[in-house]
Amino acid sequence: MNTQLLIIIILLVVVAGIGFWWFTSVLPGGSDTPAVIDADLETRLVSYRRLESVELDMSAFQDEFFRELVSIPDLLTPLVPEGQVLGRPNPYAAAVGGASSAPASGQTLR
């Protein structure tokens, strides 16, 4: 048998053995390990169970008052009149003819 093949087989057996050991001892077992629940986890579980049991009351949508609600078209129109532009198209662009962020020749800011 070739020595390289023997070394590969031995390495595969060692890796498989380490994998089996890790799978059986490091990973938590099914029913062997008791579940540890601290007070913080318990309060989160209680909150989750309370949220899980919430049922929404949809009867408000069947109420006559809700059915009489209508949209007001005046509030749906834009607040800026058409054709008028408020502000610059790109407020992050450098201002044309404005103050430059670069210091004047030779000056340093401290």
Short mmCIF file of C-alpha atoms in Angstrom, two decimals:
data_model
loop_
_atom_site.label_atom_id
_atom_site.label_comp_id
_atom_site.label_asym_id
_atom_site.label_seq_id
_atom_site.Cartn_x
_atom_site.Cartn_y
_atom_site.Cartn_z
CA MET A 1 0.00 0.00 0.00
CA ASN A 2 1.24 3.45 -0.78
CA THR A 3 2.37 5.53 2.23
CA GLN A 4 0.46 8.59 1.02
CA LEU A 5 -2.77 6.58 0.86
CA LEU A 6 -2.14 5.22 4.37
CA ILE A 7 -1.58 8.75 5.73
CA ILE A 8 -4.80 9.98 4.07
CA ILE A 9 -6.79 7.11 5.57
CA ILE A 10 -5.36 7.77 9.03
CA LEU A 11 -6.19 11.49 8.74
CA LEU A 12 -9.75 10.71 7.66
CA VAL A 13 -10.20 8.35 10.63
CA VAL A 14 -8.82 11.00 13.03
CA VAL A 15 -11.08 13.72 11.58
CA ALA A 16 -14.10 11.42 11.77
CA GLY A 17 -13.24 10.55 15.39
CA ILE A 18 -12.90 14.22 16.36
CA GLY A 19 -16.18 14.99 14.60
CA PHE A 20 -17.96 12.18 16.43
CA TRP A 21 -16.53 13.32 19.78
CA TRP A 22 -17.55 16.93 19.10
CA PHE A 23 -21.04 15.90 18.02
CA THR A 24 -21.65 13.76 21.11
CA SER A 25 -20.02 15.89 23.83
CA VAL A 26 -19.93 19.53 22.77
CA LEU A 27 -23.32 19.88 21.11
CA PRO A 28 -26.20 19.94 23.59
CA GLY A 29 -28.05 16.67 23.86
CA GLY A 30 -31.78 16.22 23.46
CA SER A 31 -33.31 15.42 26.85
CA ASP A 32 -30.08 14.91 28.80
CA THR A 33 -29.43 18.60 29.45
CA PRO A 34 -31.95 20.48 31.59
CA ALA A 35 -33.24 23.79 30.20
CA VAL A 36 -31.94 26.74 32.19
CA ILE A 37 -34.35 29.68 32.22
CA ASP A 38 -33.34 32.77 34.15
CA ALA A 39 -35.71 35.52 35.31
CA ASP A 40 -35.01 37.75 32.30
CA LEU A 41 -35.78 34.97 29.84
CA GLU A 42 -38.91 34.08 31.78
CA THR A 43 -40.23 37.66 31.58
CA ARG A 44 -39.53 37.74 27.83
CA LEU A 45 -41.35 34.43 27.40
CA VAL A 46 -44.35 35.73 29.35
CA SER A 47 -44.40 38.89 27.22
CA TYR A 48 -44.21 36.83 24.04
CA ARG A 49 -47.04 34.57 25.14
CA ARG A 50 -49.14 37.63 25.98
CA LEU A 51 -48.45 39.11 22.52
CA GLU A 52 -49.19 35.80 20.85
CA SER A 53 -52.68 35.72 22.35
CA VAL A 54 -53.66 39.23 21.18
CA GLU A 55 -56.77 39.35 19.02
CA LEU A 56 -57.70 42.48 17.13
CA ASP A 57 -61.25 43.79 17.43
CA MET A 58 -62.39 44.55 13.88
CA SER A 59 -65.87 45.71 14.90
CA ALA A 60 -64.77 49.37 14.77
CA PHE A 61 -64.59 49.12 10.98
CA GLN A 62 -68.20 47.97 10.87
CA ASP A 63 -69.38 50.97 12.94
CA GLU A 64 -71.63 53.50 11.19
CA PHE A 65 -69.36 56.40 12.22
CA PHE A 66 -66.39 54.80 10.46
CA ARG A 67 -68.42 54.17 7.33
CA GLU A 68 -69.37 57.86 7.16
CA LEU A 69 -65.72 59.00 7.09
CA VAL A 70 -64.65 60.50 3.77
CA SER A 71 -61.37 61.88 2.51
CA ILE A 72 -61.06 65.65 2.26
CA PRO A 73 -59.68 66.58 -1.17
CA ASP A 74 -58.36 69.97 0.01
CA LEU A 75 -55.92 68.30 2.36
CA LEU A 76 -54.65 66.02 -0.37
CA THR A 77 -53.41 68.88 -2.60
CA PRO A 78 -49.75 69.87 -2.28
CA LEU A 79 -48.93 72.74 0.05
CA VAL A 80 -46.50 74.29 -2.43
CA PRO A 81 -48.26 75.96 -5.38
CA GLU A 82 -47.50 74.47 -8.78
CA GLY A 83 -44.55 76.08 -10.54
CA GLN A 84 -43.05 77.45 -7.32
CA VAL A 85 -39.87 75.81 -6.02
CA LEU A 86 -38.98 76.02 -2.36
CA GLY A 87 -35.31 75.54 -1.64
CA ARG A 88 -32.54 74.27 -3.86
CA PRO A 89 -32.93 71.23 -6.08
CA ASN A 90 -29.94 69.57 -4.38
CA PRO A 91 -29.28 71.04 -0.93
CA TYR A 92 -26.05 69.06 -0.59
CA ALA A 93 -24.43 70.49 -3.71
CA ALA A 94 -21.83 73.23 -3.32
CA ALA A 95 -23.30 76.72 -3.43
CA VAL A 96 -22.44 78.58 -6.62
CA GLY A 97 -20.60 81.80 -5.78
CA GLY A 98 -20.92 81.12 -2.08
CA ALA A 99 -18.34 80.60 0.61
CA SER A 100 -15.81 77.88 -0.12
CA SER A 101 -14.99 75.27 2.49
CA ALA A 102 -11.31 75.39 1.52
CA PRO A 103 -9.14 77.91 3.46
CA ALA A 104 -7.73 80.90 1.61
CA SER A 105 -4.17 80.70 0.29
CA GLY A 106 -1.78 79.72 3.04
CA GLN A 107 -4.21 80.05 5.94
CA THR A 108 -4.76 77.13 8.25
CA LEU A 109 -7.68 76.71 10.58
CA ARG A 110 -6.91 75.91 14.19
#
